Amino acid sequence: MTIESEGLAALPPQPRRPGATSVDVARLAGVSRSTVSHVLNNQVTRFSEETVERVRQAAAQLGYVPSAAGRSLVLGRSDLVVLAVPNTTLTNVQDIIEAIASDLDDLGCSVVVHFDRGGAPGDNLTRLQHVVETLRPAGLVDLGSLSPDELDVLESQGCALLSPRSQHVRGVDEGNVAIARRQAVHLIDRGYTTLAFALLVDQRDDPFGRMRAAVVADVCAEYGLAAPSTISVPLEPAGAQTALCELLRTRGRPVGIACSNDEVALAVTFAALALRAAVPADVGVVGVGGGSVGQLVTPRLSTIGFDVRTSVASVRQAIAHRIGGAPEPAAAIPVDTFTVVQGETT
Amino acid sequence: MTIESEGLAALPPQPRRPGATSVDVARLAGVSRSTVSHVLNNQVTRFSEETVERVRQAAAQLGYVPSAAGRSLVLGRSDLVVLAVPNTTLTNVQDIIEAIASDLDDLGCSVVVHFDRGGAPGDNLTRLQHVVETLRPAGLVDLGSLSPDELDVLESQGCALLSPRSQHVRGVDEGNVAIARRQAVHLIDRGYTTLAFALLVDQRDDPFGRMRAAVVADVCAEYGLAAPSTISVPLEPAGAQTALCELLRTRGRPVGIACSNDEVALAVTFAALALRAAVPADVGVVGVGGGSVGQLVTPRLSTIGFDVRTSVASVRQAIAHRIGGAPEPAAAIPVDTFTVVQGETT
DNA sequence: CGTGGCCGTTGACACGTGTCACCAGGCTCC
DNA sequence: GGAGCCTGGTGACACGTGTCAACGGCCACG
């Protein structure tokens, strides 16, 4: 008992250089290492109240943090979540990453980012496979960079899918539909009867963009309007003007344009002004994102406000469900997540 | 030998569900596991050419990928790099993350993102400590969220620092100085004799912003100009106008304003226009970032172009130096990394 | 008094890797 | 011809954890 007493009388929480292990905690608490493991993993029902408390105090005193490597090795799975980010400029990627990382941090997971690169077609999949095999992550969140069969490949390697397009998390898909619908309905409400969809040029295989364009087309059909054109806009004034000029030539004025994000919306808006088209009289523009940039310029951008934190909540729930026994995720997203920000471009 | 022959005659590269281990590779190659380990870690000088080839082929055939958990456990360090991101809106965080992640991916490292949150003062440090202790990362890259003593705490826990402010990687600091100097010199070149620095409001303790403001002050002193004012600008029109109005009242016109990023520059520019100040005659604005947004609007933003990939090269070298025996990182950044993008606001 | 069951606790194993120290055999050199 | 070196390769240990099966002690029940 003298040893334990000395230990308990020791320094403030951070004395050690090498991190304490469960062996140290066990010694200090005067129990076996398996007891430590059980207590710290909340297998607590079968231990005496006093033992539990002793172990917890010892762990706290030593500042014990379980080794991720040890855990991963024995569990066959790490507490990491891989986040596959497309090279598409979708709505404020940084905020999305931050929201997911923050959520998962609360669950004890860390986020490993994996960015798509331009390259040979299978290259991104190969790199991702390598990461998944070596890290054995608790889950993979795909922000839209993977095709369904690529997702299948990853899943068959034993990686839990948390992609928007998997059945586990469908929140993001619903979100995309809701956004595009709001855009289209807003334009129609503001009196535009000719609609178009503007996506970023050169974003090969952007599933979200295509999905949203399709939704706009659906809404047009519902309202008995002609099918919308789709234009590709570069983030550069001359190219944007060319694209818009072509649209105005074929579809006439006025035209209401739903854009895949706020940057594209800015490009379209200022291209219109440069072409001496009246905004919003001849050209209506609505973006997505509700970021600050669109509200700083003149004319202020009309856009669909977007609460990232609410939108990624389903991802959080899906991971929680997988890590601990959290309740099955609810699929629905609150309707008021997406709100129309009325600016001066519609 | 029959077993090995059967193995070598087996299926295409991805047959297995559970990842192959080095034991499998050893069996297939007909050597011991330690030989596999040595060969695959390029301790190759002491083995026969034929053995090396056999091991490599076996590994390739089985699609062998070493387990990160196993490696970490025995090495006491993982192949992860933690990236601490401040909640400051510095120049295009997403691009920086992507560039660093891409670089480190080539080195076989993965990037774990850790975002600062608003919260109790020591909270971020605590969370970061926990991550470092549990993950034992190969390095920590700080994008400016940590104070020097917080960095010391982390380093004393045995985590290699790759912060811009550590002596190992000083590239980012140099970059900040170079950027601010370019901004100031550009404004002076364009004829402004009264200078100011605009940083984002409410970004408590932004070390980069303070550093850049100090550099602008230095340049003013060099040129014999009055010390620059510093204003805090919110990303919202009314507040930006208030801040700018106050500046114009105290410092008169014309005034040249160096901004901490392009978003702030946009806010200032359009605030000036709303205040019926002439841009660039009365108010000159130069941003940082060279992102597309500033070039889309009218007037086009003058800004300091910024090649993120070049700028993070020093981080890459520092990690390479630590992981493998790569050459000691060279501190200098090529001068032409930062170029003046001449817009219509100066 | 003997036996079965519960409670609290523990010993032992497995996970996959890097590397130190060692070994067998062939060669050279005295 | 034996001692010592070089080449090519291996056995064993350590890293830190989660959990299965087992174990001693105690009480209740027959």
PDB file of N, CA and C (backbone and C1' of nucleotides) in Angstrom, chain D residues 3-26:
ATOM      1  P    DA D   3      40.411 -22.284 -33.904  1.00  0.00           P
ATOM      2  O5'  DA D   3      40.542 -20.699 -34.126  1.00  0.00           O
ATOM      3  C5'  DA D   3      41.813 -20.063 -33.944  1.00  0.00           C
ATOM      4  C4'  DA D   3      41.765 -18.655 -34.540  1.00  0.00           C
ATOM      5  C3'  DA D   3      40.532 -17.850 -34.154  1.00  0.00           C
ATOM      6  O3'  DA D   3      40.907 -16.505 -33.893  1.00  0.00           O
ATOM      7  C1'  DA D   3      40.615 -18.081 -36.511  1.00  0.00           C
ATOM      8  P    DG D   4      39.845 -15.467 -33.293  1.00  0.00           P
ATOM      9  O5'  DG D   4      39.375 -14.644 -34.567  1.00  0.00           O
ATOM     10  C5'  DG D   4      40.329 -13.921 -35.331  1.00  0.00           C
ATOM     11  C4'  DG D   4      39.689 -13.417 -36.615  1.00  0.00           C
ATOM     12  C3'  DG D   4      38.354 -12.670 -36.411  1.00  0.00           C
ATOM     13  O3'  DG D   4      38.387 -11.487 -37.195  1.00  0.00           O
ATOM     14  C1'  DG D   4      38.080 -14.360 -38.018  1.00  0.00           C
ATOM     15  P    DC D   5      37.313 -10.297 -36.899  1.00  0.00           P
ATOM     16  O5'  DC D   5      36.683  -9.987 -38.335  1.00  0.00           O
ATOM     17  C5'  DC D   5      37.557  -9.792 -39.446  1.00  0.00           C
ATOM     18  C4'  DC D   5      36.811 -10.089 -40.734  1.00  0.00           C
ATOM     19  C3'  DC D   5      35.463  -9.365 -40.865  1.00  0.00           C
ATOM     20  O3'  DC D   5      35.390  -8.741 -42.141  1.00  0.00           O
ATOM     21  C1'  DC D   5      35.202 -11.676 -41.295  1.00  0.00           C
ATOM     22  P    DC D   6      34.366  -7.503 -42.332  1.00  0.00           P
ATOM     23  O5'  DC D   6      33.503  -7.953 -43.580  1.00  0.00           O
ATOM     24  C5'  DC D   6      34.119  -8.654 -44.668  1.00  0.00           C
ATOM     25  C4'  DC D   6      33.064  -9.494 -45.363  1.00  0.00           C
ATOM     26  C3'  DC D   6      31.692  -8.806 -45.485  1.00  0.00           C
ATOM     27  O3'  DC D   6      31.293  -8.832 -46.846  1.00  0.00           O
ATOM     28  C1'  DC D   6      31.459 -10.993 -44.604  1.00  0.00           C
ATOM     29  P    DT D   7      29.929  -8.113 -47.286  1.00  0.00           P
ATOM     30  O5'  DT D   7      28.962  -9.338 -47.541  1.00  0.00           O
ATOM     31  C5'  DT D   7      29.400 -10.455 -48.317  1.00  0.00           C
ATOM     32  C4'  DT D   7      28.303 -11.496 -48.346  1.00  0.00           C
ATOM     33  C3'  DT D   7      26.894 -10.920 -48.526  1.00  0.00           C
ATOM     34  O3'  DT D   7      26.223 -11.648 -49.541  1.00  0.00           O
ATOM     35  C1'  DT D   7      26.951 -12.352 -46.640  1.00  0.00           C
ATOM     36  P    DG D   8      24.817 -11.204 -50.044  1.00  0.00           P
ATOM     37  O5'  DG D   8      23.825 -12.081 -49.170  1.00  0.00           O
ATOM     38  C5'  DG D   8      23.760 -13.483 -49.401  1.00  0.00           C
ATOM     39  C4'  DG D   8      22.756 -14.082 -48.454  1.00  0.00           C
ATOM     40  C3'  DG D   8      21.383 -13.401 -48.467  1.00  0.00           C
ATOM     41  O3'  DG D   8      20.394 -14.400 -48.603  1.00  0.00           O
ATOM     42  C1'  DG D   8      22.186 -13.566 -46.260  1.00  0.00           C
ATOM     43  P    DG D   9      18.874 -14.000 -48.648  1.00  0.00           P
ATOM     44  O5'  DG D   9      18.452 -14.294 -47.152  1.00  0.00           O
ATOM     45  C5'  DG D   9      18.573 -15.626 -46.662  1.00  0.00           C
ATOM     46  C4'  DG D   9      18.417 -15.619 -45.176  1.00  0.00           C
ATOM     47  C3'  DG D   9      17.042 -15.217 -44.647  1.00  0.00           C
ATOM     48  O3'  DG D   9      16.340 -16.404 -44.300  1.00  0.00           O
ATOM     49  C1'  DG D   9      18.838 -14.447 -43.279  1.00  0.00           C
ATOM     50  P    DT D  10      14.808 -16.288 -43.907  1.00  0.00           P
ATOM     51  O5'  DT D  10      14.903 -16.406 -42.325  1.00  0.00           O
ATOM     52  C5'  DT D  10      15.638 -17.473 -41.734  1.00  0.00           C
ATOM     53  C4'  DT D  10      15.770 -17.224 -40.255  1.00  0.00           C
ATOM     54  C3'  DT D  10      14.449 -16.981 -39.519  1.00  0.00           C
ATOM     55  O3'  DT D  10      14.376 -17.885 -38.446  1.00  0.00           O
ATOM     56  C1'  DT D  10      16.037 -15.350 -38.939  1.00  0.00           C
ATOM     57  P    DG D  11      12.983 -18.392 -37.941  1.00  0.00           P
ATOM     58  O5'  DG D  11      13.196 -18.319 -36.361  1.00  0.00           O
ATOM     59  C5'  DG D  11      14.517 -18.422 -35.841  1.00  0.00           C
ATOM     60  C4'  DG D  11      14.561 -17.942 -34.405  1.00  0.00           C
ATOM     61  C3'  DG D  11      13.239 -17.960 -33.658  1.00  0.00           C
ATOM     62  O3'  DG D  11      13.503 -18.289 -32.293  1.00  0.00           O
ATOM     63  C1'  DG D  11      13.996 -15.719 -33.869  1.00  0.00           C
ATOM     64  P    DA D  12      12.352 -18.327 -31.234  1.00  0.00           P
ATOM     65  O5'  DA D  12      12.458 -16.871 -30.581  1.00  0.00           O
ATOM     66  C5'  DA D  12      13.742 -16.377 -30.214  1.00  0.00           C
ATOM     67  C4'  DA D  12      13.611 -15.033 -29.518  1.00  0.00           C
ATOM     68  C3'  DA D  12      12.358 -14.872 -28.663  1.00  0.00           C
ATOM     69  O3'  DA D  12      12.708 -14.155 -27.499  1.00  0.00           O
ATOM     70  C1'  DA D  12      12.384 -13.203 -30.323  1.00  0.00           C
ATOM     71  P    DC D  13      11.695 -14.034 -26.266  1.00  0.00           P
ATOM     72  O5'  DC D  13      11.485 -12.452 -26.150  1.00  0.00           O
ATOM     73  C5'  DC D  13      12.625 -11.612 -26.078  1.00  0.00           C
ATOM     74  C4'  DC D  13      12.253 -10.202 -26.486  1.00  0.00           C
ATOM     75  C3'  DC D  13      11.047  -9.627 -25.741  1.00  0.00           C
ATOM     76  O3'  DC D  13      11.453  -8.450 -25.067  1.00  0.00           O
ATOM     77  C1'  DC D  13      10.894  -9.223 -28.075  1.00  0.00           C
ATOM     78  P    DA D  14      10.603  -7.973 -23.795  1.00  0.00           P
ATOM     79  O5'  DA D  14      10.076  -6.569 -24.297  1.00  0.00           O
ATOM     80  C5'  DA D  14      10.913  -5.712 -25.068  1.00  0.00           C
ATOM     81  C4'  DA D  14      10.042  -4.757 -25.858  1.00  0.00           C
ATOM     82  C3'  DA D  14       8.780  -4.319 -25.112  1.00  0.00           C
ATOM     83  O3'  DA D  14       8.780  -2.918 -24.972  1.00  0.00           O
ATOM     84  C1'  DA D  14       8.257  -5.075 -27.320  1.00  0.00           C
ATOM     85  P    DC D  15       7.823  -2.258 -23.922  1.00  0.00           P
ATOM     86  O5'  DC D  15       6.782  -1.511 -24.872  1.00  0.00           O
ATOM     87  C5'  DC D  15       7.228  -0.728 -25.963  1.00  0.00           C
ATOM     88  C4'  DC D  15       6.099  -0.544 -26.932  1.00  0.00           C
ATOM     89  C3'  DC D  15       4.733  -0.460 -26.257  1.00  0.00           C
ATOM     90  O3'  DC D  15       4.444   0.906 -26.000  1.00  0.00           O
ATOM     91  C1'  DC D  15       4.681  -1.801 -28.254  1.00  0.00           C
ATOM     92  P    DG D  16       3.886   1.281 -24.526  1.00  0.00           P
ATOM     93  O5'  DG D  16       2.324   0.996 -24.663  1.00  0.00           O
ATOM     94  C5'  DG D  16       1.589   1.705 -25.640  1.00  0.00           C
ATOM     95  C4'  DG D  16       0.193   1.136 -25.716  1.00  0.00           C
ATOM     96  C3'  DG D  16      -0.507   1.008 -24.363  1.00  0.00           C
ATOM     97  O3'  DG D  16      -1.736   1.688 -24.447  1.00  0.00           O
ATOM     98  C1'  DG D  16      -0.652  -1.030 -25.567  1.00  0.00           C
ATOM     99  P    DT D  17      -2.782   1.715 -23.292  1.00  0.00           P
ATOM    100  O5'  DT D  17      -3.899   0.727 -23.799  1.00  0.00           O
ATOM    101  C5'  DT D  17      -4.625   1.084 -24.955  1.00  0.00           C
ATOM    102  C4'  DT D  17      -5.247  -0.126 -25.606  1.00  0.00           C
ATOM    103  C3'  DT D  17      -6.417  -0.737 -24.857  1.00  0.00           C
ATOM    104  O3'  DT D  17      -7.594  -0.150 -25.368  1.00  0.00           O
ATOM    105  C1'  DT D  17      -4.959  -2.388 -25.846  1.00  0.00           C
ATOM    106  P    DG D  18      -8.942  -0.330 -24.577  1.00  0.00           P
ATOM    107  O5'  DG D  18      -9.492  -1.728 -25.126  1.00  0.00           O
ATOM    108  C5'  DG D  18      -9.941  -1.796 -26.470  1.00  0.00           C
ATOM    109  C4'  DG D  18     -10.518  -3.170 -26.758  1.00  0.00           C
ATOM    110  C3'  DG D  18     -11.695  -3.579 -25.878  1.00  0.00           C
ATOM    111  O3'  DG D  18     -12.591  -4.356 -26.673  1.00  0.00           O
ATOM    112  C1'  DG D  18      -9.915  -5.108 -25.565  1.00  0.00           C
ATOM    113  P    DT D  19     -14.014  -4.749 -26.134  1.00  0.00           P
ATOM    114  O5'  DT D  19     -13.810  -6.280 -25.754  1.00  0.00           O
ATOM    115  C5'  DT D  19     -13.226  -7.136 -26.716  1.00  0.00           C
ATOM    116  C4'  DT D  19     -13.033  -8.515 -26.132  1.00  0.00           C
ATOM    117  C3'  DT D  19     -14.107  -8.960 -25.141  1.00  0.00           C
ATOM    118  O3'  DT D  19     -14.297 -10.343 -25.333  1.00  0.00           O
ATOM    119  C1'  DT D  19     -12.036  -9.156 -24.139  1.00  0.00           C
ATOM    120  P    DC D  20     -15.777 -10.937 -25.299  1.00  0.00           P
ATOM    121  O5'  DC D  20     -15.490 -12.513 -25.387  1.00  0.00           O
ATOM    122  C5'  DC D  20     -14.420 -12.990 -26.215  1.00  0.00           C
ATOM    123  C4'  DC D  20     -13.715 -14.157 -25.533  1.00  0.00           C
ATOM    124  C3'  DC D  20     -14.634 -15.059 -24.723  1.00  0.00           C
ATOM    125  O3'  DC D  20     -14.335 -16.416 -24.977  1.00  0.00           O
ATOM    126  C1'  DC D  20     -12.895 -14.232 -23.347  1.00  0.00           C
ATOM    127  P    DA D  21     -15.338 -17.532 -24.458  1.00  0.00           P
ATOM    128  O5'  DA D  21     -14.505 -18.172 -23.253  1.00  0.00           O
ATOM    129  C5'  DA D  21     -13.166 -18.584 -23.479  1.00  0.00           C
ATOM    130  C4'  DA D  21     -12.469 -18.806 -22.151  1.00  0.00           C
ATOM    131  C3'  DA D  21     -13.236 -19.704 -21.171  1.00  0.00           C
ATOM    132  O3'  DA D  21     -12.341 -20.662 -20.632  1.00  0.00           O
ATOM    133  C1'  DA D  21     -12.694 -17.639 -20.134  1.00  0.00           C
ATOM    134  P    DA D  22     -12.862 -21.821 -19.655  1.00  0.00           P
ATOM    135  O5'  DA D  22     -12.215 -21.395 -18.262  1.00  0.00           O
ATOM    136  C5'  DA D  22     -10.842 -21.020 -18.232  1.00  0.00           C
ATOM    137  C4'  DA D  22     -10.547 -20.324 -16.919  1.00  0.00           C
ATOM    138  C3'  DA D  22     -11.111 -21.043 -15.687  1.00  0.00           C
ATOM    139  O3'  DA D  22     -10.076 -21.206 -14.736  1.00  0.00           O
ATOM    140  C1'  DA D  22     -11.673 -18.756 -15.658  1.00  0.00           C
ATOM    141  P    DC D  23     -10.201 -22.274 -13.543  1.00  0.00           P
ATOM    142  O5'  DC D  23      -9.391 -21.563 -12.373  1.00  0.00           O
ATOM    143  C5'  DC D  23      -8.952 -20.213 -12.550  1.00  0.00           C
ATOM    144  C4'  DC D  23      -9.256 -19.402 -11.300  1.00  0.00           C
ATOM    145  C3'  DC D  23      -9.875 -20.225 -10.164  1.00  0.00           C
ATOM    146  O3'  DC D  23      -9.221 -19.938  -8.958  1.00  0.00           O
ATOM    147  C1'  DC D  23     -11.191 -18.343 -10.606  1.00  0.00           C
ATOM    148  P    DG D  24      -9.220 -21.053  -7.763  1.00  0.00           P
ATOM    149  O5'  DG D  24      -9.496 -20.181  -6.462  1.00  0.00           O
ATOM    150  C5'  DG D  24      -8.738 -18.999  -6.233  1.00  0.00           C
ATOM    151  C4'  DG D  24      -9.564 -18.010  -5.437  1.00  0.00           C
ATOM    152  C3'  DG D  24     -10.225 -18.607  -4.183  1.00  0.00           C
ATOM    153  O3'  DG D  24     -10.049 -17.704  -3.109  1.00  0.00           O
ATOM    154  C1'  DG D  24     -11.868 -17.617  -5.563  1.00  0.00           C
ATOM    155  P    DG D  25     -10.328 -18.146  -1.624  1.00  0.00           P
ATOM    156  O5'  DG D  25     -11.677 -17.355  -1.284  1.00  0.00           O
ATOM    157  C5'  DG D  25     -11.687 -15.933  -1.388  1.00  0.00           C
ATOM    158  C4'  DG D  25     -13.117 -15.437  -1.349  1.00  0.00           C
ATOM    159  C3'  DG D  25     -13.947 -15.991  -0.179  1.00  0.00           C
ATOM    160  O3'  DG D  25     -14.608 -14.922   0.460  1.00  0.00           O
ATOM    161  C1'  DG D  25     -15.082 -16.315  -2.213  1.00  0.00           C
ATOM    162  P    DC D  26     -15.063 -15.048   1.968  1.00  0.00           P
ATOM    163  O5'  DC D  26     -16.639 -14.858   1.863  1.00  0.00           O
ATOM    164  C5'  DC D  26     -17.167 -13.775   1.088  1.00  0.00           C
ATOM    165  C4'  DC D  26     -18.509 -14.154   0.527  1.00  0.00           C
ATOM    166  C3'  DC D  26     -19.462 -14.809   1.523  1.00  0.00           C
ATOM    167  O3'  DC D  26     -20.500 -13.886   1.842  1.00  0.00           O
ATOM    168  C1'  DC D  26     -19.531 -15.875  -0.610  1.00  0.00           C
TER     169       DC D  26
END
